[in-house]
Amino acid sequence: MSDDIYKNLKQLGGATKVPQSPEEAELERVENPQADVAYNVRFTAPEFTSLCPMTGQPDFAHLVIDYVPGKWLVESKSLKLYLTSFRNHGAFHEDCTISIARRVVDFLEPQWLRIGGYWYPRGGIPIDVFWQTGEVPAGVWMPDQGVPPYRGRG
């Protein structure tokens, strides 16, 4: 495999400033050297943070993103920085979760993607948000996301 697929990456391998907003964050991608194989890639962000748009208080989620790549792979540091940029972003749980999924889909054009947003309770109510682009491609092993439903302290 040639290093040429990595030559245009700007954020990997050095200090990178955390973007102040999701709009400012730059996702990066590389060509998928295994594009002839349908396989699942999973990213888990157990400490995702955003802000309540009404109170400005922090909201926390455990995000799980599964995707079956096509021509492109997302560069993981750029995804991490994109997710981190939500720390200063005010939006409801549903908007954060779906906005992340749609941006990744628009950028990568994967064969398939799903996101599970498992939000921790505020005001006594946990909110879980799920979305996927369609049916899982045939022959791809898709494990359960492994996040149990919220059961409180009991």
mmCIF file with all atom_site columns, C-alpha atoms in Angstrom:
data_model
loop_
_atom_site.group_PDB
_atom_site.id
_atom_site.type_symbol
_atom_site.label_atom_id
_atom_site.label_alt_id
_atom_site.label_comp_id
_atom_site.label_asym_id
_atom_site.label_entity_id
_atom_site.label_seq_id
_atom_site.pdbx_PDB_ins_code
_atom_site.Cartn_x
_atom_site.Cartn_y
_atom_site.Cartn_z
_atom_site.occupancy
_atom_site.B_iso_or_equiv
_atom_site.pdbx_formal_charge
_atom_site.auth_seq_id
_atom_site.auth_comp_id
_atom_site.auth_asym_id
_atom_site.auth_atom_id
_atom_site.pdbx_PDB_model_num
ATOM 1   C CA . MET A 1 1   ? 0.000   0.000   0.000  1.00 0.00 ? 1   MET A CA 1
ATOM 2   C CA . SER A 1 2   ? 1.264   3.435   -0.880 1.00 0.00 ? 2   SER A CA 1
ATOM 3   C CA . ASP A 1 3   ? 1.457   6.416   1.483  1.00 0.00 ? 3   ASP A CA 1
ATOM 4   C CA . ASP A 1 4   ? 0.067   8.523   -1.364 1.00 0.00 ? 4   ASP A CA 1
ATOM 5   C CA . ILE A 1 5   ? -3.491  8.102   -0.041 1.00 0.00 ? 5   ILE A CA 1
ATOM 6   C CA . TYR A 1 6   ? -2.395  10.007  3.088  1.00 0.00 ? 6   TYR A CA 1
ATOM 7   C CA . LYS A 1 7   ? -0.587  12.915  1.414  1.00 0.00 ? 7   LYS A CA 1
ATOM 8   C CA . ASN A 1 8   ? -3.474  15.405  1.614  1.00 0.00 ? 8   ASN A CA 1
ATOM 9   C CA . LEU A 1 9   ? -4.213  14.972  5.325  1.00 0.00 ? 9   LEU A CA 1
ATOM 10  C CA . LYS A 1 10  ? -3.675  18.205  7.240  1.00 0.00 ? 10  LYS A CA 1
ATOM 11  C CA . GLN A 1 11  ? -4.644  17.352  10.828 1.00 0.00 ? 11  GLN A CA 1
ATOM 12  C CA . LEU A 1 12  ? -2.948  14.009  11.478 1.00 0.00 ? 12  LEU A CA 1
ATOM 13  C CA . GLY A 1 13  ? 0.566   13.865  12.894 1.00 0.00 ? 13  GLY A CA 1
ATOM 14  C CA . GLY A 1 14  ? 0.735   17.214  14.612 1.00 0.00 ? 14  GLY A CA 1
ATOM 15  C CA . ALA A 1 15  ? -0.887  19.639  16.986 1.00 0.00 ? 15  ALA A CA 1
ATOM 16  C CA . THR A 1 16  ? -4.315  20.694  15.807 1.00 0.00 ? 16  THR A CA 1
ATOM 17  C CA . LYS A 1 17  ? -6.535  23.419  17.217 1.00 0.00 ? 17  LYS A CA 1
ATOM 18  C CA . VAL A 1 18  ? -9.948  22.239  18.401 1.00 0.00 ? 18  VAL A CA 1
ATOM 19  C CA . PRO A 1 19  ? -12.631 23.759  16.150 1.00 0.00 ? 19  PRO A CA 1
ATOM 20  C CA . GLN A 1 20  ? -14.998 26.109  17.953 1.00 0.00 ? 20  GLN A CA 1
ATOM 21  C CA . SER A 1 21  ? -18.103 24.916  16.088 1.00 0.00 ? 21  SER A CA 1
ATOM 22  C CA . PRO A 1 22  ? -19.234 21.980  13.953 1.00 0.00 ? 22  PRO A CA 1
ATOM 23  C CA . GLU A 1 23  ? -19.352 24.324  10.955 1.00 0.00 ? 23  GLU A CA 1
ATOM 24  C CA . GLU A 1 24  ? -15.683 25.213  11.472 1.00 0.00 ? 24  GLU A CA 1
ATOM 25  C CA . ALA A 1 25  ? -14.596 21.566  11.880 1.00 0.00 ? 25  ALA A CA 1
ATOM 26  C CA . GLU A 1 26  ? -12.972 19.953  8.857  1.00 0.00 ? 26  GLU A CA 1
ATOM 27  C CA . LEU A 1 27  ? -13.553 16.277  8.200  1.00 0.00 ? 27  LEU A CA 1
ATOM 28  C CA . GLU A 1 28  ? -10.829 14.523  6.227  1.00 0.00 ? 28  GLU A CA 1
ATOM 29  C CA . ARG A 1 29  ? -10.933 11.301  4.249  1.00 0.00 ? 29  ARG A CA 1
ATOM 30  C CA . VAL A 1 30  ? -8.637  8.842   2.542  1.00 0.00 ? 30  VAL A CA 1
ATOM 31  C CA . GLU A 1 31  ? -9.263  6.356   -0.219 1.00 0.00 ? 31  GLU A CA 1
ATOM 32  C CA . ASN A 1 32  ? -10.420 2.984   1.073  1.00 0.00 ? 32  ASN A CA 1
ATOM 33  C CA . PRO A 1 33  ? -7.674  0.498   0.144  1.00 0.00 ? 33  PRO A CA 1
ATOM 34  C CA . GLN A 1 34  ? -10.141 -2.372  0.812  1.00 0.00 ? 34  GLN A CA 1
ATOM 35  C CA . ALA A 1 35  ? -13.030 -0.913  -1.227 1.00 0.00 ? 35  ALA A CA 1
ATOM 36  C CA . ASP A 1 36  ? -13.692 -4.294  -2.849 1.00 0.00 ? 36  ASP A CA 1
ATOM 37  C CA . VAL A 1 37  ? -14.778 -5.736  0.539  1.00 0.00 ? 37  VAL A CA 1
ATOM 38  C CA . ALA A 1 38  ? -17.992 -4.846  2.390  1.00 0.00 ? 38  ALA A CA 1
ATOM 39  C CA . TYR A 1 39  ? -17.100 -4.429  6.076  1.00 0.00 ? 39  TYR A CA 1
ATOM 40  C CA . ASN A 1 40  ? -18.250 -2.449  9.094  1.00 0.00 ? 40  ASN A CA 1
ATOM 41  C CA . VAL A 1 41  ? -16.294 0.342   10.772 1.00 0.00 ? 41  VAL A CA 1
ATOM 42  C CA . ARG A 1 42  ? -17.388 1.423   14.265 1.00 0.00 ? 42  ARG A CA 1
ATOM 43  C CA . PHE A 1 43  ? -16.568 4.640   16.085 1.00 0.00 ? 43  PHE A CA 1
ATOM 44  C CA . THR A 1 44  ? -17.617 4.979   19.709 1.00 0.00 ? 44  THR A CA 1
ATOM 45  C CA . ALA A 1 45  ? -17.647 8.314   21.521 1.00 0.00 ? 45  ALA A CA 1
ATOM 46  C CA . PRO A 1 46  ? -18.665 7.510   25.114 1.00 0.00 ? 46  PRO A CA 1
ATOM 47  C CA . GLU A 1 47  ? -18.070 11.056  26.355 1.00 0.00 ? 47  GLU A CA 1
ATOM 48  C CA . PHE A 1 48  ? -19.739 13.177  23.651 1.00 0.00 ? 48  PHE A CA 1
ATOM 49  C CA . THR A 1 49  ? -20.684 16.623  24.941 1.00 0.00 ? 49  THR A CA 1
ATOM 50  C CA . SER A 1 50  ? -22.865 19.417  23.582 1.00 0.00 ? 50  SER A CA 1
ATOM 51  C CA . LEU A 1 51  ? -24.808 22.293  25.100 1.00 0.00 ? 51  LEU A CA 1
ATOM 52  C CA . CYS A 1 52  ? -28.508 22.687  25.768 1.00 0.00 ? 52  CYS A CA 1
ATOM 53  C CA . PRO A 1 53  ? -29.598 25.495  23.421 1.00 0.00 ? 53  PRO A CA 1
ATOM 54  C CA . MET A 1 54  ? -31.967 26.894  26.054 1.00 0.00 ? 54  MET A CA 1
ATOM 55  C CA . THR A 1 55  ? -29.916 26.778  29.267 1.00 0.00 ? 55  THR A CA 1
ATOM 56  C CA . GLY A 1 56  ? -26.337 26.515  27.995 1.00 0.00 ? 56  GLY A CA 1
ATOM 57  C CA . GLN A 1 57  ? -25.759 23.594  30.361 1.00 0.00 ? 57  GLN A CA 1
ATOM 58  C CA . PRO A 1 58  ? -23.813 20.585  29.120 1.00 0.00 ? 58  PRO A CA 1
ATOM 59  C CA . ASP A 1 59  ? -25.528 17.520  27.692 1.00 0.00 ? 59  ASP A CA 1
ATOM 60  C CA . PHE A 1 60  ? -23.722 14.181  27.509 1.00 0.00 ? 60  PHE A CA 1
ATOM 61  C CA . ALA A 1 61  ? -24.140 11.204  25.207 1.00 0.00 ? 61  ALA A CA 1
ATOM 62  C CA . HIS A 1 62  ? -22.589 7.902   24.261 1.00 0.00 ? 62  HIS A CA 1
ATOM 63  C CA . LEU A 1 63  ? -22.491 7.917   20.451 1.00 0.00 ? 63  LEU A CA 1
ATOM 64  C CA . VAL A 1 64  ? -21.944 4.830   18.317 1.00 0.00 ? 64  VAL A CA 1
ATOM 65  C CA . ILE A 1 65  ? -21.401 5.303   14.581 1.00 0.00 ? 65  ILE A CA 1
ATOM 66  C CA . ASP A 1 66  ? -21.281 2.240   12.327 1.00 0.00 ? 66  ASP A CA 1
ATOM 67  C CA . TYR A 1 67  ? -20.610 2.572   8.617  1.00 0.00 ? 67  TYR A CA 1
ATOM 68  C CA . VAL A 1 68  ? -19.865 0.357   5.653  1.00 0.00 ? 68  VAL A CA 1
ATOM 69  C CA . PRO A 1 69  ? -17.326 2.314   3.611  1.00 0.00 ? 69  PRO A CA 1
ATOM 70  C CA . GLY A 1 70  ? -17.478 2.798   -0.095 1.00 0.00 ? 70  GLY A CA 1
ATOM 71  C CA . LYS A 1 71  ? -14.617 4.627   -1.800 1.00 0.00 ? 71  LYS A CA 1
ATOM 72  C CA . TRP A 1 72  ? -13.691 6.662   1.307  1.00 0.00 ? 72  TRP A CA 1
ATOM 73  C CA . LEU A 1 73  ? -12.658 6.197   4.938  1.00 0.00 ? 73  LEU A CA 1
ATOM 74  C CA . VAL A 1 74  ? -13.008 9.018   7.445  1.00 0.00 ? 74  VAL A CA 1
ATOM 75  C CA . GLU A 1 75  ? -9.715  9.999   9.038  1.00 0.00 ? 75  GLU A CA 1
ATOM 76  C CA . SER A 1 76  ? -10.314 9.329   12.739 1.00 0.00 ? 76  SER A CA 1
ATOM 77  C CA . LYS A 1 77  ? -8.550  12.394  14.172 1.00 0.00 ? 77  LYS A CA 1
ATOM 78  C CA . SER A 1 78  ? -10.664 14.680  12.018 1.00 0.00 ? 78  SER A CA 1
ATOM 79  C CA . LEU A 1 79  ? -13.811 12.859  13.203 1.00 0.00 ? 79  LEU A CA 1
ATOM 80  C CA . LYS A 1 80  ? -12.679 13.205  16.817 1.00 0.00 ? 80  LYS A CA 1
ATOM 81  C CA . LEU A 1 81  ? -12.108 16.943  16.351 1.00 0.00 ? 81  LEU A CA 1
ATOM 82  C CA . TYR A 1 82  ? -15.500 17.302  14.631 1.00 0.00 ? 82  TYR A CA 1
ATOM 83  C CA . LEU A 1 83  ? -17.255 15.567  17.522 1.00 0.00 ? 83  LEU A CA 1
ATOM 84  C CA . THR A 1 84  ? -15.282 17.657  20.030 1.00 0.00 ? 84  THR A CA 1
ATOM 85  C CA . SER A 1 85  ? -16.478 20.838  18.297 1.00 0.00 ? 85  SER A CA 1
ATOM 86  C CA . PHE A 1 86  ? -19.978 20.182  19.654 1.00 0.00 ? 86  PHE A CA 1
ATOM 87  C CA . ARG A 1 87  ? -18.771 21.058  23.185 1.00 0.00 ? 87  ARG A CA 1
ATOM 88  C CA . ASN A 1 88  ? -19.526 24.706  22.439 1.00 0.00 ? 88  ASN A CA 1
ATOM 89  C CA . HIS A 1 89  ? -22.573 24.035  20.256 1.00 0.00 ? 89  HIS A CA 1
ATOM 90  C CA . GLY A 1 90  ? -26.125 24.450  21.455 1.00 0.00 ? 90  GLY A CA 1
ATOM 91  C CA . ALA A 1 91  ? -28.636 22.044  19.909 1.00 0.00 ? 91  ALA A CA 1
ATOM 92  C CA . PHE A 1 92  ? -31.184 19.489  21.030 1.00 0.00 ? 92  PHE A CA 1
ATOM 93  C CA . HIS A 1 93  ? -30.150 15.827  21.235 1.00 0.00 ? 93  HIS A CA 1
ATOM 94  C CA . GLU A 1 94  ? -32.022 14.886  18.080 1.00 0.00 ? 94  GLU A CA 1
ATOM 95  C CA . ASP A 1 95  ? -30.426 17.675  16.055 1.00 0.00 ? 95  ASP A CA 1
ATOM 96  C CA . CYS A 1 96  ? -26.880 16.847  17.218 1.00 0.00 ? 96  CYS A CA 1
ATOM 97  C CA . THR A 1 97  ? -27.251 13.133  16.498 1.00 0.00 ? 97  THR A CA 1
ATOM 98  C CA . ILE A 1 98  ? -28.814 13.455  13.045 1.00 0.00 ? 98  ILE A CA 1
ATOM 99  C CA . SER A 1 99  ? -26.566 16.364  12.015 1.00 0.00 ? 99  SER A CA 1
ATOM 100 C CA . ILE A 1 100 ? -23.480 14.268  12.731 1.00 0.00 ? 100 ILE A CA 1
ATOM 101 C CA . ALA A 1 101 ? -24.810 11.318  10.738 1.00 0.00 ? 101 ALA A CA 1
ATOM 102 C CA . ARG A 1 102 ? -25.888 13.429  7.773  1.00 0.00 ? 102 ARG A CA 1
ATOM 103 C CA . ARG A 1 103 ? -22.561 15.276  7.571  1.00 0.00 ? 103 ARG A CA 1
ATOM 104 C CA . VAL A 1 104 ? -20.604 12.017  7.612  1.00 0.00 ? 104 VAL A CA 1
ATOM 105 C CA . VAL A 1 105 ? -22.916 10.497  4.974  1.00 0.00 ? 105 VAL A CA 1
ATOM 106 C CA . ASP A 1 106 ? -22.662 13.570  2.738  1.00 0.00 ? 106 ASP A CA 1
ATOM 107 C CA . PHE A 1 107 ? -18.866 13.623  3.087  1.00 0.00 ? 107 PHE A CA 1
ATOM 108 C CA . LEU A 1 108 ? -18.047 9.915   2.743  1.00 0.00 ? 108 LEU A CA 1
ATOM 109 C CA . GLU A 1 109 ? -20.913 8.558   0.627  1.00 0.00 ? 109 GLU A CA 1
ATOM 110 C CA . PRO A 1 110 ? -20.697 5.221   2.477  1.00 0.00 ? 110 PRO A CA 1
ATOM 111 C CA . GLN A 1 111 ? -22.596 2.129   1.402  1.00 0.00 ? 111 GLN A CA 1
ATOM 112 C CA . TRP A 1 112 ? -24.470 2.358   4.694  1.00 0.00 ? 112 TRP A CA 1
ATOM 113 C CA . LEU A 1 113 ? -24.389 4.222   8.013  1.00 0.00 ? 113 LEU A CA 1
ATOM 114 C CA . ARG A 1 114 ? -26.203 4.110   11.325 1.00 0.00 ? 114 ARG A CA 1
ATOM 115 C CA . ILE A 1 115 ? -25.844 6.191   14.440 1.00 0.00 ? 115 ILE A CA 1
ATOM 116 C CA . GLY A 1 116 ? -27.030 5.542   17.962 1.00 0.00 ? 116 GLY A CA 1
ATOM 117 C CA . GLY A 1 117 ? -27.130 8.564   20.248 1.00 0.00 ? 117 GLY A CA 1
ATOM 118 C CA . TYR A 1 118 ? -27.606 7.388   23.828 1.00 0.00 ? 118 TYR A CA 1
ATOM 119 C CA . TRP A 1 119 ? -28.119 10.604  25.777 1.00 0.00 ? 119 TRP A CA 1
ATOM 120 C CA . TYR A 1 120 ? -27.780 10.744  29.532 1.00 0.00 ? 120 TYR A CA 1
ATOM 121 C CA . PRO A 1 121 ? -30.811 12.045  31.465 1.00 0.00 ? 121 PRO A CA 1
ATOM 122 C CA . ARG A 1 122 ? -31.407 15.678  32.197 1.00 0.00 ? 122 ARG A CA 1
ATOM 123 C CA . GLY A 1 123 ? -34.654 16.580  33.821 1.00 0.00 ? 123 GLY A CA 1
ATOM 124 C CA . GLY A 1 124 ? -35.205 12.891  34.563 1.00 0.00 ? 124 GLY A CA 1
ATOM 125 C CA . ILE A 1 125 ? -35.581 11.764  30.930 1.00 0.00 ? 125 ILE A CA 1
ATOM 126 C CA . PRO A 1 126 ? -32.930 9.999   28.870 1.00 0.00 ? 126 PRO A CA 1
ATOM 127 C CA . ILE A 1 127 ? -33.334 10.496  25.129 1.00 0.00 ? 127 ILE A CA 1
ATOM 128 C CA . ASP A 1 128 ? -32.001 7.941   22.662 1.00 0.00 ? 128 ASP A CA 1
ATOM 129 C CA . VAL A 1 129 ? -31.807 8.877   18.979 1.00 0.00 ? 129 VAL A CA 1
ATOM 130 C CA . PHE A 1 130 ? -31.297 6.290   16.217 1.00 0.00 ? 130 PHE A CA 1
ATOM 131 C CA . TRP A 1 131 ? -30.971 6.677   12.441 1.00 0.00 ? 131 TRP A CA 1
ATOM 132 C CA . GLN A 1 132 ? -29.646 4.689   9.531  1.00 0.00 ? 132 GLN A CA 1
ATOM 133 C CA . THR A 1 133 ? -29.474 5.156   5.779  1.00 0.00 ? 133 THR A CA 1
ATOM 134 C CA . GLY A 1 134 ? -31.262 1.923   4.828  1.00 0.00 ? 134 GLY A CA 1
ATOM 135 C CA . GLU A 1 135 ? -30.835 -1.814  5.044  1.00 0.00 ? 135 GLU A CA 1
ATOM 136 C CA . VAL A 1 136 ? -27.494 -3.276  6.139  1.00 0.00 ? 136 VAL A CA 1
ATOM 137 C CA . PRO A 1 137 ? -25.626 -4.493  3.028  1.00 0.00 ? 137 PRO A CA 1
ATOM 138 C CA . ALA A 1 138 ? -25.849 -8.247  2.544  1.00 0.00 ? 138 ALA A CA 1
ATOM 139 C CA . GLY A 1 139 ? -23.062 -10.258 4.109  1.00 0.00 ? 139 GLY A CA 1
ATOM 140 C CA . VAL A 1 140 ? -21.802 -7.548  6.476  1.00 0.00 ? 140 VAL A CA 1
ATOM 141 C CA . TRP A 1 141 ? -21.513 -8.541  10.125 1.00 0.00 ? 141 TRP A CA 1
ATOM 142 C CA . MET A 1 142 ? -23.287 -5.884  12.141 1.00 0.00 ? 142 MET A CA 1
ATOM 143 C CA . PRO A 1 143 ? -22.910 -6.426  15.887 1.00 0.00 ? 143 PRO A CA 1
ATOM 144 C CA . ASP A 1 144 ? -25.288 -4.904  18.387 1.00 0.00 ? 144 ASP A CA 1
ATOM 145 C CA . GLN A 1 145 ? -24.156 -1.449  19.478 1.00 0.00 ? 145 GLN A CA 1
ATOM 146 C CA . GLY A 1 146 ? -23.726 -2.807  23.002 1.00 0.00 ? 146 GLY A CA 1
ATOM 147 C CA . VAL A 1 147 ? -25.197 0.127   24.896 1.00 0.00 ? 147 VAL A CA 1
ATOM 148 C CA . PRO A 1 148 ? -27.818 -1.065  27.378 1.00 0.00 ? 148 PRO A CA 1
ATOM 149 C CA . PRO A 1 149 ? -31.014 0.928   27.792 1.00 0.00 ? 149 PRO A CA 1
ATOM 150 C CA . TYR A 1 150 ? -30.952 3.406   30.652 1.00 0.00 ? 150 TYR A CA 1
ATOM 151 C CA . ARG A 1 151 ? -32.210 1.819   33.871 1.00 0.00 ? 151 ARG A CA 1
ATOM 152 C CA . GLY A 1 152 ? -31.489 4.532   36.417 1.00 0.00 ? 152 GLY A CA 1
ATOM 153 C CA . ARG A 1 153 ? -29.681 3.838   39.649 1.00 0.00 ? 153 ARG A CA 1
ATOM 154 C CA . GLY A 1 154 ? -31.695 0.704   40.520 1.00 0.00 ? 154 GLY A CA 1
#
